[in-house]
Short mmCIF file of C-alpha atoms in Angstrom, two decimals:
data_model
loop_
_atom_site.label_atom_id
_atom_site.label_comp_id
_atom_site.label_asym_id
_atom_site.label_seq_id
_atom_site.Cartn_x
_atom_site.Cartn_y
_atom_site.Cartn_z
CA MET A 1 -0.10 -0.04 -0.14
CA ILE A 2 1.39 3.44 -1.06
CA GLU A 3 1.47 5.99 1.91
CA ALA A 4 0.03 9.45 1.45
CA PRO A 5 2.60 11.98 0.12
CA LYS A 6 4.71 13.80 2.52
CA VAL A 7 5.62 17.54 2.17
CA HIS A 8 8.90 19.09 2.60
CA SER A 9 10.58 22.48 1.96
CA PHE A 10 13.87 23.97 1.09
CA ALA A 11 15.36 27.34 0.14
CA ALA A 12 16.03 28.08 -3.53
CA ASP A 13 19.31 29.85 -4.45
CA ASP A 14 17.84 33.18 -3.88
CA GLY A 15 16.40 32.20 -0.58
CA VAL A 16 12.75 31.93 -1.80
CA GLU A 17 11.10 28.92 0.22
CA LEU A 18 10.00 26.18 -2.08
CA ALA A 19 7.90 23.04 -1.33
CA TRP A 20 8.00 19.53 -2.73
CA HIS A 21 5.89 16.54 -2.22
CA GLU A 22 7.27 12.91 -2.11
CA VAL A 23 5.68 9.33 -2.16
CA GLY A 24 7.06 5.93 -2.57
CA GLU A 25 10.54 4.34 -2.40
CA GLY A 26 13.10 3.21 -4.95
CA ARG A 27 14.69 4.90 -7.99
CA PRO A 28 13.98 8.72 -7.81
CA VAL A 29 11.95 10.44 -10.43
CA VAL A 30 11.41 14.16 -10.25
CA LEU A 31 7.89 15.29 -11.84
CA ILE A 32 7.29 19.00 -12.41
CA HIS A 33 3.86 20.32 -12.87
CA GLY A 34 2.23 22.87 -15.10
CA LEU A 35 1.48 26.58 -15.02
CA PHE A 36 -1.50 27.57 -12.78
CA SER A 37 -1.39 23.93 -11.31
CA SER A 38 0.45 22.40 -8.34
CA ALA A 39 2.03 19.03 -7.68
CA THR A 40 -1.20 17.92 -5.73
CA ILE A 41 -3.55 18.76 -8.82
CA ASN A 42 -1.11 17.55 -11.65
CA TRP A 43 0.38 14.43 -10.16
CA ILE A 44 -1.41 13.35 -6.84
CA LYS A 45 -5.24 13.93 -7.15
CA PHE A 46 -5.72 11.83 -10.16
CA GLY A 47 -3.51 9.00 -9.05
CA HIS A 48 -0.38 9.37 -11.34
CA ALA A 49 1.92 9.65 -8.45
CA ALA A 50 0.64 6.53 -6.82
CA ALA A 51 0.78 4.54 -9.96
CA ILE A 52 4.31 5.30 -10.52
CA ALA A 53 5.18 4.83 -6.84
CA ALA A 54 3.59 1.26 -7.06
CA ARG A 55 6.32 0.45 -9.78
CA GLY A 56 9.07 0.92 -7.18
CA PHE A 57 9.91 4.62 -7.63
CA ARG A 58 10.40 7.42 -5.20
CA VAL A 59 8.34 10.09 -6.64
CA ILE A 60 9.38 13.78 -5.96
CA MET A 61 7.17 16.60 -7.03
CA PRO A 62 8.13 20.21 -6.45
CA ASP A 63 5.60 23.01 -6.22
CA LEU A 64 6.84 25.69 -8.63
CA ARG A 65 7.60 29.21 -7.12
CA ALA A 66 4.37 31.14 -7.35
CA HIS A 67 2.35 27.76 -7.12
CA GLY A 68 0.98 25.43 -4.46
CA LEU A 69 2.66 25.42 -1.08
CA SER A 70 5.74 27.31 -2.49
CA ALA A 71 6.33 30.97 -1.83
CA ALA A 72 4.90 33.41 -4.36
CA PRO A 73 6.75 36.72 -4.23
CA HIS A 74 5.44 39.67 -6.14
CA ASP A 75 8.81 41.41 -6.69
CA PRO A 76 9.68 40.92 -10.46
CA ALA A 77 13.21 40.38 -9.39
CA ALA A 78 12.27 37.10 -8.06
CA TYR A 79 11.63 35.90 -11.51
CA PRO A 80 14.82 36.14 -13.70
CA PRO A 81 15.29 34.23 -17.00
CA ASP A 82 14.96 30.53 -16.48
CA VAL A 83 14.30 30.74 -12.70
CA LEU A 84 12.26 27.60 -12.70
CA ALA A 85 15.09 25.50 -14.31
CA ALA A 86 17.24 26.84 -11.68
CA ASP A 87 14.84 25.95 -8.85
CA GLY A 88 14.71 22.44 -10.19
CA MET A 89 18.51 22.01 -10.29
CA ALA A 90 18.64 23.43 -6.78
CA LEU A 91 16.28 20.75 -5.66
CA VAL A 92 18.15 18.17 -7.36
CA ARG A 93 21.32 19.30 -5.35
CA HIS A 94 19.38 19.71 -2.31
CA LEU A 95 18.42 15.85 -2.58
CA ASP A 96 21.76 14.88 -3.75
CA LEU A 97 20.36 13.07 -6.75
CA THR A 98 22.87 11.50 -9.13
CA ASP A 99 20.83 8.65 -10.53
CA TYR A 100 17.42 9.63 -11.32
CA ASP A 101 14.75 10.17 -13.91
CA LEU A 102 13.10 13.63 -14.71
CA GLY A 103 9.66 14.50 -16.20
CA GLY A 104 7.23 17.47 -16.42
CA TYR A 105 3.73 18.46 -17.71
CA SER A 106 3.30 21.52 -19.88
CA LEU A 107 5.38 24.34 -18.37
CA GLY A 108 6.95 21.48 -16.30
CA GLY A 109 7.94 19.82 -19.56
CA ARG A 110 9.55 22.95 -20.75
CA THR A 111 11.43 23.39 -17.55
CA VAL A 112 12.58 19.93 -17.88
CA VAL A 113 14.16 20.99 -21.26
CA ARG A 114 15.75 24.07 -19.84
CA MET A 115 17.23 21.89 -17.10
CA LEU A 116 18.72 19.65 -19.69
CA VAL A 117 20.13 22.46 -21.71
CA ALA A 118 21.77 23.77 -18.55
CA GLY A 119 23.47 20.32 -17.92
CA VAL A 120 21.44 17.98 -15.83
CA ARG A 121 21.87 14.36 -16.81
CA PRO A 122 18.76 12.16 -15.80
CA GLY A 123 18.59 8.65 -16.94
CA ARG A 124 15.13 8.89 -18.50
CA VAL A 125 13.14 11.89 -19.46
CA VAL A 126 9.30 12.48 -19.69
CA ILE A 127 8.03 15.49 -21.49
CA ALA A 128 4.18 15.60 -21.27
CA GLY A 129 1.62 18.17 -22.64
CA MET A 130 4.38 19.90 -24.49
CA GLY A 131 5.15 20.13 -28.23
CA LEU A 132 7.98 21.33 -30.31
CA SER A 133 6.69 24.98 -30.96
CA GLY A 134 5.94 25.52 -27.33
CA LEU A 135 9.65 25.13 -26.63
CA LEU A 136 10.93 27.05 -29.82
CA ASP A 137 8.73 30.12 -29.13
CA THR A 138 7.36 30.56 -25.59
CA GLY A 139 6.05 33.96 -26.40
CA VAL A 140 2.62 32.80 -27.99
CA ARG A 141 1.61 30.99 -24.77
CA SER A 142 3.06 33.60 -22.57
CA ALA A 143 0.89 36.17 -24.30
CA HIS A 144 -2.07 33.99 -24.00
CA PHE A 145 -1.70 33.62 -20.23
CA ARG A 146 -0.81 37.33 -19.80
CA ASP A 147 -4.26 38.06 -21.29
CA VAL A 148 -5.69 35.48 -18.79
CA LEU A 149 -4.04 37.33 -15.89
CA THR A 150 -4.68 40.90 -16.92
CA GLY A 151 -8.56 40.45 -18.02
CA ILE A 152 -9.72 38.39 -15.02
CA GLY A 153 -13.44 38.80 -14.79
CA ARG A 154 -13.94 40.01 -18.35
CA HIS A 155 -13.10 37.00 -20.65
CA PRO A 156 -16.19 35.63 -22.65
CA ARG A 157 -17.70 32.58 -21.20
CA GLY A 158 -16.44 29.48 -22.69
CA SER A 159 -13.33 30.93 -24.30
CA PRO A 160 -9.87 29.41 -23.67
CA GLU A 161 -8.93 32.59 -21.44
CA TRP A 162 -12.15 32.07 -19.45
CA MET A 163 -11.39 28.38 -18.93
CA ALA A 164 -7.76 29.12 -17.84
CA GLU A 165 -9.22 31.84 -15.52
CA ALA A 166 -11.57 29.17 -14.14
CA PHE A 167 -8.82 26.89 -13.60
CA LEU A 168 -6.69 29.47 -11.87
CA LYS A 169 -9.49 30.16 -9.35
CA THR A 170 -9.62 26.49 -8.57
CA THR A 171 -6.06 26.37 -7.68
CA GLY A 172 -5.99 29.77 -5.79
CA GLY A 173 -3.34 31.03 -7.97
CA ASP A 174 -1.88 34.56 -7.40
CA PRO A 175 -1.90 36.75 -10.39
CA LYS A 176 0.51 39.09 -8.97
CA ALA A 177 3.17 36.65 -8.67
CA LEU A 178 2.28 34.54 -11.92
CA LEU A 179 2.56 37.73 -14.21
CA PRO A 180 6.32 38.34 -13.55
CA LEU A 181 6.84 34.57 -13.81
CA LEU A 182 5.73 34.60 -17.50
CA ASP A 183 8.82 36.94 -18.26
CA SER A 184 11.16 34.13 -17.00
CA PHE A 185 10.30 31.90 -20.06
CA VAL A 186 13.30 31.25 -22.35
CA ASP A 187 13.05 29.71 -25.82
CA THR A 188 15.11 26.58 -26.74
CA PRO A 189 16.64 26.38 -30.24
CA GLU A 190 16.16 23.15 -32.28
CA SER A 191 19.91 22.40 -32.01
CA ALA A 192 19.81 22.21 -28.36
CA ILE A 193 16.70 20.02 -28.32
CA ALA A 194 18.07 17.74 -30.93
CA GLY A 195 21.03 17.36 -28.33
CA VAL A 196 18.95 15.65 -25.73
CA ALA A 197 20.36 12.09 -25.92
CA GLN A 198 18.49 10.45 -23.18
CA PRO A 199 15.54 7.94 -23.72
CA THR A 200 12.62 10.42 -23.75
CA LEU A 201 8.85 9.81 -23.61
CA ILE A 202 6.80 12.72 -25.33
CA VAL A 203 3.17 12.19 -24.18
CA ALA A 204 0.19 14.36 -24.76
CA GLY A 205 -3.63 14.04 -25.08
CA GLU A 206 -4.94 13.11 -28.58
CA GLN A 207 -6.81 16.46 -28.78
CA ASP A 208 -3.85 18.59 -27.31
CA ASP A 209 -2.20 21.09 -29.62
CA ASP A 210 -1.94 23.82 -27.06
CA ASN A 211 1.94 23.78 -27.31
CA GLY A 212 2.33 22.42 -30.91
CA SER A 213 3.06 18.88 -32.08
CA GLY A 214 4.40 16.40 -29.51
CA ALA A 215 5.11 13.84 -32.48
CA ALA A 216 7.29 16.57 -33.94
CA LEU A 217 9.25 16.89 -30.86
CA ALA A 218 9.69 13.21 -30.56
CA ASP A 219 11.02 13.03 -34.19
CA LEU A 220 13.60 15.83 -33.39
CA LEU A 221 15.06 13.81 -30.39
CA PRO A 222 17.71 11.12 -31.05
CA ASN A 223 15.87 8.71 -28.64
CA GLY A 224 12.34 10.26 -28.48
CA ARG A 225 9.11 8.33 -28.40
CA PHE A 226 5.51 9.72 -28.83
CA VAL A 227 2.38 8.37 -26.93
CA ALA A 228 -1.02 9.77 -27.33
CA VAL A 229 -3.47 9.44 -24.29
CA PRO A 230 -7.10 10.29 -24.35
CA GLY A 231 -8.17 14.01 -23.78
CA ASN A 232 -6.92 17.54 -24.40
CA HIS A 233 -4.37 19.76 -22.63
CA MET A 234 -6.73 20.07 -19.54
CA SER A 235 -8.43 16.76 -19.58
CA ALA A 236 -5.56 14.29 -20.19
CA VAL A 237 -4.17 15.26 -16.65
CA THR A 238 -7.38 13.65 -15.19
CA ARG A 239 -7.13 10.26 -17.09
CA PRO A 240 -5.47 7.32 -15.62
CA GLU A 241 -3.73 6.63 -19.09
CA LEU A 242 -1.31 9.53 -18.54
CA GLY A 243 0.17 8.00 -15.26
CA GLN A 244 0.20 4.54 -16.89
CA ALA A 245 2.01 5.80 -19.95
CA ILE A 246 4.87 7.49 -17.80
CA ALA A 247 4.88 4.40 -15.42
CA ASP A 248 5.30 2.03 -18.31
CA PHE A 249 8.07 4.02 -19.80
CA LEU A 250 9.97 4.51 -16.45
CA ASP A 251 9.72 0.85 -15.69
CA ALA A 252 10.93 -0.42 -19.15
CA ALA A 253 13.90 -2.57 -19.00
#
């Protein structure tokens, strides 16, 4: 039986207090959630962390700064370029991880790529809910979320902006912290992406094109593999097939 996740915290390189959740025992795998979300919503609530832990993994799930139980400073200086990748690498150092796997969903997947570009060397990589164009050009999605955060209460009902705002409200996100976070996103060139040599699972919902083509991203990677699961960008997270696909990939001989 898998126990309930435990919550811990540590100080990032700039002193900002960050939380991470942990469940299971065995080979470590760090999983990073998406924008406006949290470790609890992205990985724990719908059973993905438990499914992966049941395969013999120690599942480590940080709350990004400005999300979940981590601090959410309003000062723009707290969000320099690539700050999320720096936070991820700080957690790896804090936990003294040397032989581990690394994955993320949406913004978490992009953060994983930025960590790889910066030099981390996990054994296996999972990039979920993220396609090639979402890595090459972060500005499109940043502009979308900037509109969401600056137009709260004014978005047409049923629009993508309205849906994102509704999700933000369920997670209790802080727009004053999330807005400057958008300025920290950094594009990754094709040459750097093509240099990711680790076995890499690209997994996305069948109706998910929010961040471009996952199949195109897998094709660019030397050891990339694309798997489609049911749902779109938001609903795929709620489906057990997402956690199953990740568990199967990590558990492969």
